[in-house]
mmCIF file of C-alpha atoms in Angstrom:
data_model
loop_
_atom_site.group_PDB
_atom_site.id
_atom_site.type_symbol
_atom_site.label_atom_id
_atom_site.label_comp_id
_atom_site.label_asym_id
_atom_site.label_seq_id
_atom_site.Cartn_x
_atom_site.Cartn_y
_atom_site.Cartn_z
ATOM 1 C CA MET A 1 -7.068 -36.264 -17.648
ATOM 2 C CA ARG A 2 -10.478 -37.735 -18.533
ATOM 3 C CA PRO A 3 -12.179 -34.333 -17.997
ATOM 4 C CA LEU A 4 -9.656 -32.772 -20.401
ATOM 5 C CA VAL A 5 -10.530 -35.187 -23.195
ATOM 6 C CA LEU A 6 -14.229 -34.749 -22.567
ATOM 7 C CA ALA A 7 -13.896 -30.955 -22.507
ATOM 8 C CA ALA A 8 -12.051 -30.975 -25.822
ATOM 9 C CA ALA A 9 -14.627 -33.236 -27.424
ATOM 10 C CA VAL A 10 -17.536 -31.181 -26.141
ATOM 11 C CA ALA A 11 -16.002 -28.025 -27.597
ATOM 12 C CA LEU A 12 -15.474 -29.702 -30.956
ATOM 13 C CA LEU A 13 -18.883 -31.299 -31.174
ATOM 14 C CA THR A 14 -21.152 -28.573 -29.897
ATOM 15 C CA ALA A 15 -21.749 -25.237 -31.521
ATOM 16 C CA THR A 16 -22.387 -23.507 -28.198
ATOM 17 C CA ALA A 17 -18.947 -24.050 -26.639
ATOM 18 C CA PRO A 18 -16.226 -22.093 -28.409
ATOM 19 C CA ALA A 19 -12.799 -23.726 -28.248
ATOM 20 C CA SER A 20 -11.363 -20.642 -26.548
ATOM 21 C CA THR A 21 -13.426 -21.376 -23.423
ATOM 22 C CA VAL A 22 -11.985 -24.857 -22.884
ATOM 23 C CA GLN A 23 -9.181 -24.444 -20.369
ATOM 24 C CA SER A 24 -7.282 -26.933 -18.232
ATOM 25 C CA GLN A 25 -4.046 -27.367 -16.358
ATOM 26 C CA ASP A 26 -2.529 -27.920 -19.819
ATOM 27 C CA GLY A 27 -3.845 -24.571 -21.103
ATOM 28 C CA ASP A 28 -6.187 -24.651 -24.071
ATOM 29 C CA ILE A 29 -6.732 -28.385 -24.654
ATOM 30 C CA MET A 30 -7.930 -27.697 -28.207
ATOM 31 C CA GLN A 31 -4.384 -26.886 -29.294
ATOM 32 C CA TYR A 32 -3.514 -30.597 -28.962
ATOM 33 C CA VAL A 33 -6.242 -32.020 -31.232
ATOM 34 C CA ILE A 34 -4.799 -33.237 -34.570
ATOM 35 C CA ASN A 35 -7.801 -34.951 -36.177
ATOM 36 C CA ASN A 36 -11.433 -34.279 -37.023
ATOM 37 C CA PRO A 37 -13.216 -36.302 -34.299
ATOM 38 C CA ARG A 38 -16.706 -36.130 -35.777
ATOM 39 C CA VAL A 39 -18.533 -39.377 -36.519
ATOM 40 C CA GLU A 40 -18.718 -38.428 -40.208
ATOM 41 C CA SER A 41 -14.918 -38.890 -40.354
ATOM 42 C CA TRP A 42 -15.114 -42.679 -39.844
ATOM 43 C CA GLN A 43 -14.249 -44.730 -42.935
ATOM 44 C CA VAL A 44 -15.220 -48.394 -42.557
ATOM 45 C CA ILE A 45 -13.431 -51.058 -44.592
ATOM 46 C CA GLY A 46 -14.318 -54.723 -45.014
ATOM 47 C CA VAL A 47 -18.085 -54.280 -45.194
ATOM 48 C CA THR A 48 -20.422 -54.582 -48.163
ATOM 49 C CA ARG A 49 -22.076 -51.231 -47.567
ATOM 50 C CA PRO A 50 -20.277 -48.555 -45.509
ATOM 51 C CA PRO A 51 -22.432 -47.448 -42.578
ATOM 52 C CA ARG A 52 -23.786 -43.929 -42.379
ATOM 53 C CA PRO A 53 -23.864 -41.933 -39.161
ATOM 54 C CA GLN A 54 -27.167 -42.354 -37.353
ATOM 55 C CA ARG A 55 -28.808 -40.914 -34.285
ATOM 56 C CA SER A 56 -27.636 -42.569 -31.075
ATOM 57 C CA GLU A 57 -28.686 -41.428 -27.621
ATOM 58 C CA GLY A 58 -26.164 -41.343 -24.828
ATOM 59 C CA VAL A 59 -23.050 -40.526 -26.821
ATOM 60 C CA LEU A 60 -21.487 -37.111 -27.160
ATOM 61 C CA GLY A 61 -22.956 -35.492 -30.267
ATOM 62 C CA GLU A 62 -25.870 -38.005 -30.327
ATOM 63 C CA ARG A 63 -24.519 -39.675 -33.525
ATOM 64 C CA ALA A 64 -22.646 -42.907 -34.196
ATOM 65 C CA VAL A 65 -21.796 -45.424 -36.885
ATOM 66 C CA ARG A 66 -22.930 -49.015 -36.401
ATOM 67 C CA VAL A 67 -20.722 -51.769 -37.806
ATOM 68 C CA ALA A 68 -21.640 -55.462 -37.944
ATOM 69 C CA ALA A 69 -18.448 -57.500 -38.135
ATOM 70 C CA ARG A 70 -17.626 -61.189 -38.432
ATOM 71 C CA ARG A 71 -14.653 -62.830 -36.775
ATOM 72 C CA SER A 72 -11.742 -63.204 -39.167
ATOM 73 C CA ALA A 73 -8.181 -64.498 -39.042
ATOM 74 C CA GLN A 74 -7.003 -60.891 -39.362
ATOM 75 C CA PRO A 75 -8.635 -58.435 -36.907
ATOM 76 C CA TRP A 76 -8.221 -55.594 -39.417
ATOM 77 C CA ASP A 77 -10.289 -57.317 -42.137
ATOM 78 C CA THR A 78 -13.132 -55.138 -40.863
ATOM 79 C CA ALA A 79 -11.977 -51.836 -39.413
ATOM 80 C CA ALA A 80 -13.093 -48.275 -38.832
ATOM 81 C CA GLN A 81 -10.446 -45.661 -39.600
ATOM 82 C CA MET A 82 -9.935 -41.899 -39.523
ATOM 83 C CA THR A 83 -7.215 -39.979 -41.322
ATOM 84 C CA ILE A 84 -4.953 -37.871 -39.120
ATOM 85 C CA PRO A 85 -4.268 -34.570 -40.894
ATOM 86 C CA GLY A 86 -1.844 -33.417 -38.173
ATOM 87 C CA ALA A 87 1.825 -34.365 -37.879
ATOM 88 C CA ILE A 88 3.289 -36.637 -35.197
ATOM 89 C CA ASN A 89 7.009 -36.296 -34.437
ATOM 90 C CA ARG A 90 9.393 -38.744 -32.827
ATOM 91 C CA GLY A 91 9.064 -38.369 -29.049
ATOM 92 C CA ASP A 92 5.525 -36.913 -29.143
ATOM 93 C CA THR A 93 3.105 -38.295 -26.558
ATOM 94 C CA ILE A 94 -0.310 -38.996 -28.073
ATOM 95 C CA LEU A 95 -3.696 -39.993 -26.690
ATOM 96 C CA LEU A 96 -6.534 -41.561 -28.664
ATOM 97 C CA ALA A 97 -9.985 -41.401 -27.044
ATOM 98 C CA VAL A 98 -12.920 -43.189 -28.746
ATOM 99 C CA TRP A 99 -16.548 -43.452 -27.665
ATOM 100 C CA ALA A 100 -17.701 -47.040 -28.227
ATOM 101 C CA ARG A 101 -20.305 -49.582 -27.191
ATOM 102 C CA VAL A 102 -21.364 -53.068 -28.269
ATOM 103 C CA GLU A 103 -24.892 -53.302 -29.703
ATOM 104 C CA THR A 104 -24.801 -57.078 -30.229
ATOM 105 C CA PRO A 105 -22.053 -58.828 -28.258
ATOM 106 C CA PRO A 106 -20.341 -62.045 -29.360
ATOM 107 C CA PRO A 107 -22.281 -65.229 -28.519
ATOM 108 C CA GLY A 108 -22.150 -66.005 -24.803
ATOM 109 C CA ARG A 109 -20.742 -62.612 -23.790
ATOM 110 C CA THR A 110 -22.069 -59.245 -22.647
ATOM 111 C CA THR A 111 -18.953 -57.287 -23.688
ATOM 112 C CA THR A 112 -16.477 -57.300 -26.554
ATOM 113 C CA ASP A 113 -12.822 -56.370 -26.976
ATOM 114 C CA LEU A 114 -11.785 -53.652 -29.417
ATOM 115 C CA PRO A 115 -8.161 -53.172 -30.513
ATOM 116 C CA LEU A 116 -7.483 -49.423 -30.858
ATOM 117 C CA ARG A 117 -4.497 -48.169 -32.857
ATOM 118 C CA VAL A 118 -2.798 -45.041 -34.033
ATOM 119 C CA GLN A 119 -0.625 -46.221 -36.894
ATOM 120 C CA GLN A 120 1.340 -45.473 -40.003
ATOM 121 C CA ALA A 121 -1.219 -45.081 -42.826
ATOM 122 C CA THR A 122 0.693 -47.306 -45.276
ATOM 123 C CA ALA A 123 2.524 -50.641 -45.071
ATOM 124 C CA PRO A 124 3.976 -51.798 -42.746
ATOM 125 C CA TYR A 125 1.303 -49.969 -40.655
ATOM 126 C CA ALA A 126 3.668 -49.515 -37.701
ATOM 127 C CA ALA A 127 1.849 -48.852 -34.434
ATOM 128 C CA ILE A 128 2.378 -45.472 -32.804
ATOM 129 C CA ALA A 129 -0.024 -46.331 -29.959
ATOM 130 C CA GLN A 130 -2.175 -49.394 -29.381
ATOM 131 C CA GLU A 131 -4.403 -50.848 -26.690
ATOM 132 C CA THR A 132 -7.296 -53.278 -26.443
ATOM 133 C CA ALA A 133 -10.370 -51.988 -24.622
ATOM 134 C CA GLU A 134 -13.392 -53.882 -23.346
ATOM 135 C CA VAL A 135 -16.782 -52.295 -24.083
ATOM 136 C CA GLY A 136 -20.285 -53.262 -23.052
ATOM 137 C CA PRO A 137 -23.778 -52.060 -23.971
ATOM 138 C CA GLU A 138 -23.321 -48.598 -22.393
ATOM 139 C CA TRP A 139 -21.319 -45.860 -24.091
ATOM 140 C CA LYS A 140 -17.760 -45.771 -22.817
ATOM 141 C CA LEU A 141 -14.729 -43.620 -23.557
ATOM 142 C CA VAL A 142 -11.770 -45.928 -24.316
ATOM 143 C CA TYR A 143 -8.126 -45.044 -24.850
ATOM 144 C CA ALA A 144 -4.799 -45.854 -26.463
ATOM 145 C CA SER A 145 -1.676 -43.824 -25.805
ATOM 146 C CA GLY A 146 1.995 -43.922 -26.592
ATOM 147 C CA VAL A 147 5.161 -42.090 -27.512
ATOM 148 C CA ALA A 148 6.014 -41.926 -31.231
ATOM 149 C CA GLN A 149 9.223 -43.722 -32.194
ATOM 150 C CA ALA A 150 9.442 -42.036 -35.628
ATOM 151 C CA ASP A 151 8.269 -38.947 -37.498
ATOM 152 C CA TYR A 152 4.900 -39.060 -39.286
ATOM 153 C CA PRO A 153 4.202 -36.002 -41.465
ATOM 154 C CA ALA A 154 0.660 -34.642 -41.757
ATOM 155 C CA GLY A 155 -1.563 -37.277 -43.369
ATOM 156 C CA ALA A 156 0.977 -40.129 -42.928
ATOM 157 C CA SER A 157 -0.883 -41.741 -40.032
ATOM 158 C CA ASN A 158 -4.393 -42.811 -39.151
ATOM 159 C CA LEU A 159 -6.346 -44.136 -36.220
ATOM 160 C CA ALA A 160 -8.128 -47.453 -36.411
ATOM 161 C CA VAL A 161 -10.479 -49.705 -34.485
ATOM 162 C CA HIS A 162 -10.082 -53.327 -35.614
ATOM 163 C CA LEU A 163 -13.490 -54.964 -35.606
ATOM 164 C CA ALA A 164 -13.002 -58.493 -36.998
ATOM 165 C CA THR A 165 -12.087 -59.839 -33.557
ATOM 166 C CA ALA A 166 -15.541 -61.419 -33.025
ATOM 167 C CA ASP A 167 -19.027 -61.804 -34.442
ATOM 168 C CA HIS A 168 -20.502 -58.630 -32.994
ATOM 169 C CA THR A 169 -22.121 -55.285 -33.809
ATOM 170 C CA VAL A 170 -20.296 -52.223 -32.516
ATOM 171 C CA ASP A 171 -21.317 -48.569 -32.347
ATOM 172 C CA LEU A 172 -18.557 -45.965 -32.672
ATOM 173 C CA GLY A 173 -19.007 -42.353 -31.674
ATOM 174 C CA PRO A 174 -16.505 -39.511 -31.969
ATOM 175 C CA ALA A 175 -12.766 -40.264 -31.838
ATOM 176 C CA LEU A 176 -10.341 -37.661 -30.589
ATOM 177 C CA LEU A 177 -6.565 -37.737 -31.103
ATOM 178 C CA LEU A 178 -4.447 -35.397 -28.986
ATOM 179 C CA ASN A 179 -0.733 -34.781 -29.492
ATOM 180 C CA PHE A 180 0.851 -33.429 -26.296
ATOM 181 C CA GLY A 181 4.278 -33.061 -27.906
ATOM 182 C CA GLN A 182 7.681 -33.746 -26.429
ATOM 183 C CA ASN A 183 8.474 -34.550 -22.790
ATOM 184 C CA TYR A 184 4.849 -34.944 -21.678
ATOM 185 C CA ASP A 185 4.313 -37.099 -18.579
ATOM 186 C CA ALA A 186 2.444 -40.120 -19.988
ATOM 187 C CA ALA A 187 1.495 -41.158 -16.437
ATOM 188 C CA ARG A 188 -1.047 -38.305 -16.498
ATOM 189 C CA LEU A 189 -3.000 -39.921 -19.359
ATOM 190 C CA PRO A 190 -6.176 -41.934 -18.728
ATOM 191 C CA ARG A 191 -6.136 -45.733 -18.955
ATOM 192 C CA ASN A 192 -8.819 -48.238 -19.877
ATOM 193 C CA GLU A 193 -10.738 -49.840 -17.041
ATOM 194 C CA ARG A 194 -11.386 -53.568 -17.115
#
C-alpha cells in the first residue's frame, strides 16, 4: 500500500504526472483523495506567527512548514491542521499519510512522537482515525487509519498533527487523506514502523 500512497502524492504534487496515469490494484488511486495535500494547506494554531511554506530538500514537493512547539498540558495547544473538503461516511475506511521529520528533537532524544488524527472539525472533536508516529531527522511517511463510526459531511472533519507533546521543532510536508469507502480490507493499509 505504501507505493499507492506515494503514487497518489506524486501525481498531486508534480505537474508532469497526470492523475489519469496513476494506476494500482485499486484502480485509479486519485479517486480516493478527499483533501488538498499541498503544504500550503497547513493551518498552524498555537503559535505567535504562523509558519510559511519553505524550501526543504528530501521531501516530496521540496516544500515544508517548520513549527517550533513547546510542551504543554494539552498536546493540541500547538497543532497543524488541514480542512477535509470531502465527505466521510459511517463505515468508510480512511488512511492519513503525512511526511514529517524532526528538525530539533526534544532534549536528550534523537526522535520525537507525533500524534496524528483525522477528527470531527468541531467540539467534541471525535477521532475518526488516530495514531502516534515516531519521526527522526530524515523525512518519513507516517500514517493513521481507521473506520468511521459516524457520518461527516464535506467540510465537517479535519486532519491534525498535535505538536505540543514536547519542546521540539518539526517539519511537515504534504498530507494525503484517502477514503477507500465501505468494506475495504484495513489490513492492506500501511502501518507506522517503530
